[in-house]
Short mmCIF file of C-alpha atoms and ligand atoms in Angstrom, two decimals:
data_model
loop_
_atom_site.label_atom_id
_atom_site.label_comp_id
_atom_site.label_asym_id
_atom_site.label_seq_id
_atom_site.Cartn_x
_atom_site.Cartn_y
_atom_site.Cartn_z
CA UNK A 28 24.71 -39.42 -25.12
CA UNK A 29 26.94 -38.39 -28.01
CA UNK A 30 27.57 -34.75 -28.86
CA UNK A 31 29.56 -33.54 -31.85
CA UNK A 32 30.39 -29.85 -31.90
CA UNK A 33 31.57 -28.43 -35.18
CA UNK A 34 33.56 -31.59 -35.83
CA UNK A 35 36.02 -31.25 -38.72
CA UNK A 36 38.66 -33.49 -40.25
CA UNK A 37 41.04 -32.48 -42.99
CA UNK A 38 43.39 -34.83 -44.79
CA UNK A 39 45.91 -32.35 -46.15
CA UNK A 40 43.85 -29.78 -48.01
CA UNK A 41 40.87 -32.12 -48.40
CA UNK A 42 38.04 -31.66 -45.90
CA UNK A 43 36.47 -35.08 -45.26
CA UNK A 44 34.24 -33.96 -42.37
CA UNK A 45 33.15 -30.36 -42.46
CA UNK A 46 31.86 -28.80 -39.24
CA UNK A 47 29.34 -31.42 -38.12
CA UNK A 48 27.06 -30.58 -35.18
CA UNK A 49 25.00 -33.48 -33.87
CA UNK A 50 23.48 -34.68 -30.62
CA UNK A 51 22.25 -38.22 -30.03
CA UNK A 52 20.59 -38.50 -26.60
CA UNK A 53 20.25 -41.55 -24.37
CA UNK A 54 17.43 -43.84 -25.42
CA UNK A 55 17.88 -43.17 -29.12
CA UNK A 56 18.93 -45.30 -32.07
CA UNK A 57 20.31 -42.86 -34.63
CA UNK A 58 21.11 -43.65 -38.29
CA UNK A 59 24.03 -42.02 -40.08
CA UNK A 60 23.56 -42.31 -43.83
CA UNK A 61 25.52 -41.06 -46.78
CA UNK A 62 27.04 -42.12 -50.10
CA UNK A 63 30.50 -43.69 -50.42
CA UNK A 64 33.16 -41.23 -49.33
CA UNK A 65 30.69 -38.92 -47.55
CA UNK A 66 32.71 -38.96 -44.31
CA UNK A 67 30.84 -41.49 -42.14
CA UNK A 68 33.79 -43.69 -41.19
CA UNK A 69 36.01 -40.65 -40.62
CA UNK A 70 33.38 -39.25 -38.24
CA UNK A 71 33.05 -42.59 -36.42
CA UNK A 72 36.82 -42.94 -36.06
CA UNK A 73 36.94 -39.49 -34.45
CA UNK A 74 34.09 -40.44 -32.09
CA UNK A 75 35.96 -43.62 -31.15
CA UNK A 76 39.11 -41.61 -30.43
CA UNK A 77 41.12 -43.40 -33.15
CA UNK A 78 41.47 -40.28 -35.28
CA UNK A 79 42.17 -36.82 -33.88
CA UNK A 80 39.82 -34.10 -35.19
CA UNK A 81 41.39 -31.17 -37.04
CA UNK A 82 38.98 -29.04 -35.01
CA UNK A 83 35.76 -29.41 -33.07
CA UNK A 84 34.78 -31.61 -30.16
CA UNK A 85 33.44 -35.10 -29.45
CA UNK A 86 31.68 -35.76 -26.15
CA UNK A 87 30.65 -39.21 -24.95
CA UNK A 88 28.27 -38.97 -21.99
CA UNK A 89 29.39 -35.37 -21.49
CA UNK A 90 33.12 -36.30 -21.46
CA UNK A 91 35.41 -34.70 -24.06
CA UNK A 92 37.27 -37.54 -25.79
CA UNK A 93 40.36 -35.43 -26.54
CA UNK A 94 40.70 -34.12 -22.98
CA UNK A 95 39.74 -37.32 -21.10
CA UNK A 96 40.19 -40.16 -23.60
CA UNK A 97 40.19 -43.07 -21.14
CA UNK A 98 37.09 -41.91 -19.31
CA UNK A 99 35.21 -41.20 -22.56
CA UNK A 100 36.26 -44.48 -24.18
CA UNK A 101 35.22 -46.51 -21.14
CA UNK A 102 31.62 -45.49 -21.92
CA UNK A 103 31.88 -46.45 -25.58
CA UNK A 104 31.64 -49.66 -27.60
CA UNK A 105 32.92 -49.19 -31.17
CA UNK A 106 32.16 -51.73 -33.88
CA UNK A 107 34.19 -50.94 -37.01
CA UNK A 108 33.10 -51.85 -40.52
CA UNK A 109 36.00 -54.24 -41.08
CA UNK A 110 36.08 -56.99 -38.46
CA UNK A 111 39.70 -57.18 -37.31
CA UNK A 112 40.53 -59.94 -34.86
CA UNK A 113 43.87 -61.43 -33.89
CA UNK A 114 44.09 -64.72 -35.80
CA UNK A 115 46.17 -66.47 -33.17
CA UNK A 116 43.72 -65.83 -30.33
CA UNK A 117 40.71 -68.01 -29.65
CA UNK A 118 37.30 -66.36 -29.43
CA UNK A 119 37.37 -66.63 -25.63
CA UNK A 120 40.88 -65.15 -25.47
CA UNK A 121 39.89 -62.28 -27.75
CA UNK A 122 36.97 -61.34 -25.50
CA UNK A 123 39.12 -61.65 -22.38
CA UNK A 124 41.66 -59.36 -24.07
CA UNK A 125 38.91 -56.85 -25.00
CA UNK A 126 37.63 -56.81 -21.39
CA UNK A 127 41.17 -56.40 -20.02
CA UNK A 128 41.61 -53.27 -22.17
CA UNK A 129 38.94 -51.75 -19.93
CA UNK A 130 40.58 -53.10 -16.79
CA UNK A 131 37.96 -55.83 -16.36
CA UNK A 132 38.75 -59.42 -15.43
CA UNK A 133 37.64 -62.22 -13.12
CA UNK A 134 34.58 -64.45 -12.75
CA UNK A 135 32.01 -61.75 -13.63
CA UNK A 136 33.80 -61.12 -16.96
CA UNK A 137 34.03 -64.86 -17.65
CA UNK A 138 30.26 -65.14 -17.13
CA UNK A 139 29.66 -62.13 -19.40
CA UNK A 140 31.89 -63.69 -22.10
CA UNK A 141 29.99 -66.98 -21.93
CA UNK A 142 26.64 -65.14 -22.14
CA UNK A 143 27.75 -63.16 -25.20
CA UNK A 144 29.12 -66.26 -26.95
CA UNK A 145 25.87 -68.06 -26.20
CA UNK A 146 23.79 -65.15 -27.53
CA UNK A 147 25.72 -65.07 -30.81
CA UNK A 148 25.84 -68.88 -31.09
CA UNK A 149 29.63 -68.99 -30.85
CA UNK A 150 29.92 -71.13 -27.71
CA UNK A 151 31.26 -74.20 -29.48
CA UNK A 152 33.90 -72.03 -31.14
CA UNK A 153 35.08 -70.39 -27.90
CA UNK A 154 38.38 -72.31 -27.80
CA UNK A 155 39.03 -72.29 -31.56
CA UNK A 156 41.49 -69.82 -33.10
CA UNK A 157 39.67 -66.98 -34.81
CA UNK A 158 41.58 -67.72 -38.04
CA UNK A 159 39.10 -70.55 -38.51
CA UNK A 160 36.06 -68.23 -38.10
CA UNK A 161 33.88 -67.20 -41.06
CA UNK A 162 33.36 -63.49 -41.86
CA UNK A 163 30.01 -63.42 -40.05
CA UNK A 164 31.45 -65.22 -37.01
CA UNK A 165 34.25 -62.64 -36.81
CA UNK A 166 31.69 -59.87 -37.05
CA UNK A 167 29.71 -61.39 -34.18
CA UNK A 168 32.88 -61.75 -32.10
CA UNK A 169 33.78 -58.09 -32.72
CA UNK A 170 30.25 -57.07 -31.66
CA UNK A 171 30.63 -59.17 -28.50
CA UNK A 172 33.99 -57.49 -27.86
CA UNK A 173 32.38 -54.06 -28.07
CA UNK A 174 29.71 -55.08 -25.55
CA UNK A 175 31.84 -56.96 -23.05
CA UNK A 176 32.57 -53.92 -20.83
CA UNK A 177 28.90 -52.84 -20.73
CA UNK A 178 29.19 -49.52 -22.60
CA UNK A 179 26.48 -46.86 -22.42
CA UNK A 180 27.05 -45.81 -26.03
CA UNK A 181 27.50 -48.00 -29.11
CA UNK A 182 28.90 -46.63 -32.36
CA UNK A 183 28.60 -49.14 -35.16
CA UNK A 184 29.73 -48.87 -38.77
CA UNK A 185 27.65 -50.98 -41.18
CA UNK A 186 26.60 -53.64 -38.65
CA UNK A 187 24.50 -55.88 -40.88
CA UNK A 188 27.08 -56.59 -43.60
CA UNK A 189 27.93 -60.28 -43.65
CA UNK A 190 25.39 -61.31 -41.02
CA UNK A 191 22.86 -64.02 -41.80
CA UNK A 192 19.16 -63.08 -41.39
CA UNK A 193 18.89 -64.59 -37.91
CA UNK A 194 21.99 -62.74 -36.63
CA UNK A 195 20.85 -59.50 -38.28
CA UNK A 196 17.50 -59.81 -36.50
CA UNK A 197 19.25 -60.56 -33.24
CA UNK A 198 21.35 -57.43 -33.61
CA UNK A 199 18.29 -55.30 -34.40
CA UNK A 200 16.53 -56.61 -31.28
CA UNK A 201 19.68 -56.14 -29.20
CA UNK A 202 20.10 -52.50 -30.26
CA UNK A 203 16.42 -51.73 -29.68
CA UNK A 204 16.46 -53.21 -26.17
CA UNK A 205 19.77 -51.48 -25.45
CA UNK A 206 18.32 -48.03 -26.25
CA UNK A 207 15.04 -48.85 -24.49
CA UNK A 208 17.15 -49.34 -21.33
CA UNK A 209 18.74 -45.90 -21.74
CA UNK A 210 21.67 -46.68 -24.05
CA UNK A 211 22.64 -44.71 -27.16
CA UNK A 212 23.32 -46.20 -30.60
CA UNK A 213 24.81 -44.36 -33.56
CA UNK A 214 24.78 -46.59 -36.62
CA UNK A 215 25.82 -46.14 -40.22
CA UNK A 216 24.20 -48.20 -42.91
CA UNK A 217 23.78 -48.25 -46.67
CA UNK A 218 20.69 -50.42 -46.28
CA UNK A 219 18.00 -47.76 -46.27
CA UNK A 220 15.30 -50.22 -45.34
CA UNK A 221 17.27 -51.05 -42.19
CA UNK A 222 17.56 -47.34 -41.40
CA UNK A 223 13.89 -46.70 -42.03
CA UNK A 224 12.68 -49.57 -39.87
CA UNK A 225 15.23 -49.37 -37.05
CA UNK A 226 16.20 -45.76 -36.46
CA UNK A 227 14.37 -43.20 -34.30
CA UNK A 228 16.11 -40.36 -36.12
CA UNK A 229 18.67 -40.14 -38.87
CA UNK A 230 21.10 -37.79 -40.56
CA UNK A 231 22.15 -37.76 -44.19
CA UNK A 232 25.76 -36.70 -44.73
CA UNK A 233 27.10 -35.62 -48.10
CA UNK A 234 30.52 -34.16 -48.86
CA UNK A 235 31.35 -34.09 -45.13
CA UNK A 236 28.28 -32.02 -44.18
CA UNK A 237 24.92 -33.00 -42.73
CA UNK A 238 22.36 -32.14 -45.40
CA UNK A 239 19.26 -33.27 -43.47
CA UNK A 240 18.49 -34.71 -40.08
CA UNK A 241 15.59 -35.59 -37.81
CA UNK A 242 12.82 -38.19 -37.81
CA UNK A 243 11.84 -39.54 -41.21
CA UNK A 244 8.81 -37.18 -41.20
CA UNK A 245 11.00 -34.20 -40.26
CA UNK A 246 13.51 -34.97 -43.00
CA UNK A 247 10.66 -35.25 -45.51
CA UNK A 248 9.31 -31.90 -44.34
CA UNK A 249 12.71 -30.12 -44.32
CA UNK A 250 13.27 -31.17 -47.91
CA UNK A 251 9.67 -30.61 -49.09
CA UNK A 252 9.52 -34.30 -49.99
CA UNK A 253 6.51 -35.54 -48.04
CA UNK A 254 5.67 -38.01 -50.80
CA UNK A 255 9.14 -39.57 -51.05
CA UNK A 256 10.43 -42.75 -49.37
CA UNK A 257 13.91 -42.81 -47.89
CA UNK A 258 15.61 -44.12 -51.04
CA UNK A 259 14.26 -41.35 -53.27
CA UNK A 260 14.90 -38.77 -50.58
CA UNK A 261 18.49 -39.99 -50.19
CA UNK A 262 19.06 -39.76 -53.94
CA UNK A 263 17.46 -36.32 -54.09
CA UNK A 264 19.83 -35.03 -51.39
CA UNK A 265 23.00 -36.74 -52.53
CA UNK A 266 22.73 -36.68 -56.33
CA UNK A 267 20.38 -38.84 -58.38
CA UNK A 268 20.97 -41.68 -60.78
CA UNK A 269 22.59 -40.87 -64.10
CA UNK A 270 20.26 -42.59 -66.54
CA UNK A 271 21.90 -41.02 -69.58
CA UNK A 272 25.30 -42.46 -68.55
CA UNK A 273 23.75 -45.90 -68.12
CA UNK A 274 22.32 -45.55 -71.63
CA UNK A 275 25.79 -44.75 -72.99
CA UNK A 276 27.45 -47.67 -71.22
CA UNK A 277 24.78 -50.18 -72.18
CA UNK A 278 24.20 -49.00 -75.72
CA UNK A 279 24.77 -51.78 -78.24
P1 ATP B 314 31.95 -45.48 -47.44
O1 ATP B 314 30.47 -45.46 -47.43
O2 ATP B 314 32.51 -45.72 -48.81
O3 ATP B 314 32.58 -46.35 -46.39
P2 ATP B 314 32.48 -43.07 -45.83
O4 ATP B 314 31.31 -42.16 -45.79
O5 ATP B 314 32.72 -43.94 -44.64
O6 ATP B 314 32.43 -43.94 -47.16
P3 ATP B 314 35.14 -42.02 -45.34
O7 ATP B 314 35.86 -43.32 -45.27
O8 ATP B 314 34.91 -41.29 -44.07
O9 ATP B 314 33.77 -42.15 -46.12
O10 ATP B 314 35.96 -41.07 -46.34
C1 ATP B 314 35.59 -39.70 -46.52
C2 ATP B 314 36.57 -39.07 -47.48
O11 ATP B 314 37.85 -38.95 -46.85
C3 ATP B 314 36.80 -39.86 -48.78
O12 ATP B 314 36.91 -38.95 -49.85
C4 ATP B 314 38.13 -40.57 -48.54
O13 ATP B 314 38.83 -40.72 -49.74
C5 ATP B 314 38.84 -39.57 -47.64
N1 ATP B 314 39.78 -40.25 -46.73
C6 ATP B 314 39.47 -41.18 -45.80
N2 ATP B 314 40.56 -41.57 -45.13
C7 ATP B 314 41.60 -40.86 -45.66
C8 ATP B 314 43.01 -40.81 -45.39
N3 ATP B 314 43.55 -41.56 -44.43
N4 ATP B 314 43.75 -39.97 -46.15
C9 ATP B 314 43.19 -39.19 -47.10
N5 ATP B 314 41.87 -39.19 -47.41
C10 ATP B 314 41.09 -40.02 -46.69
#
């Protein structure tokens, strides 16, 4: 379970995340949507304990991440939007390193690493340096690294970018089965079709505030938009297209 209580982040005088309250229970796959610069990554970095909130609280499984960071982080797998891996480690070494960060090592971890590499079709690359990996392979290695310590909660920023259709499907199935077994997933995505088909509930964030949240039907009802699909609803809540500006730019 993830709970955000009046979570706020200011960069100088600019408020990037503005008093967000949100609860994602166990067994739920939750979508976090919003336009560029809305505050999604800032929120995720606070949940992951990488960025300290200006005010407010993050709880992972009931544990306050500021007060008990190690305990809270041990329950969490964070998949950032930019796949950073150490170039001079092999895939196997990277996963061993990720497990060791959580104090895990030994034969059970080695088995887990082999299972994850097998699942993501990276087995034959296990002993190759990650500098030779493609973007999608790095992304799959990062995802494996976030799963290696068996977290109860996964926070994932734009998971589908760079994945081929088979890997994207695999990830969708993995997240669904993970929540069906009692896990929690909080996922940001710009692909509204992904959000609509995958997520149990979703929130739309705009200018650092949540402007709507709930199931798709609830969001439609809250915004008196029963006839709108998610794309039109998103645009309605976050500012529509500027047709007249397109006209100006494209005018001969
Ligand atoms: P995108 O969809 O483009 O990834 P986002 O919703 O993830 O956007 P954030 O990266 O959280 O948005 O940024 C929210 C706002 O905070 C933006 O206006 C951004 O310019 C600002 N911001 C982010 N990081 C910093 C920083 N380190 N210093 C100052 N401002 C920042």
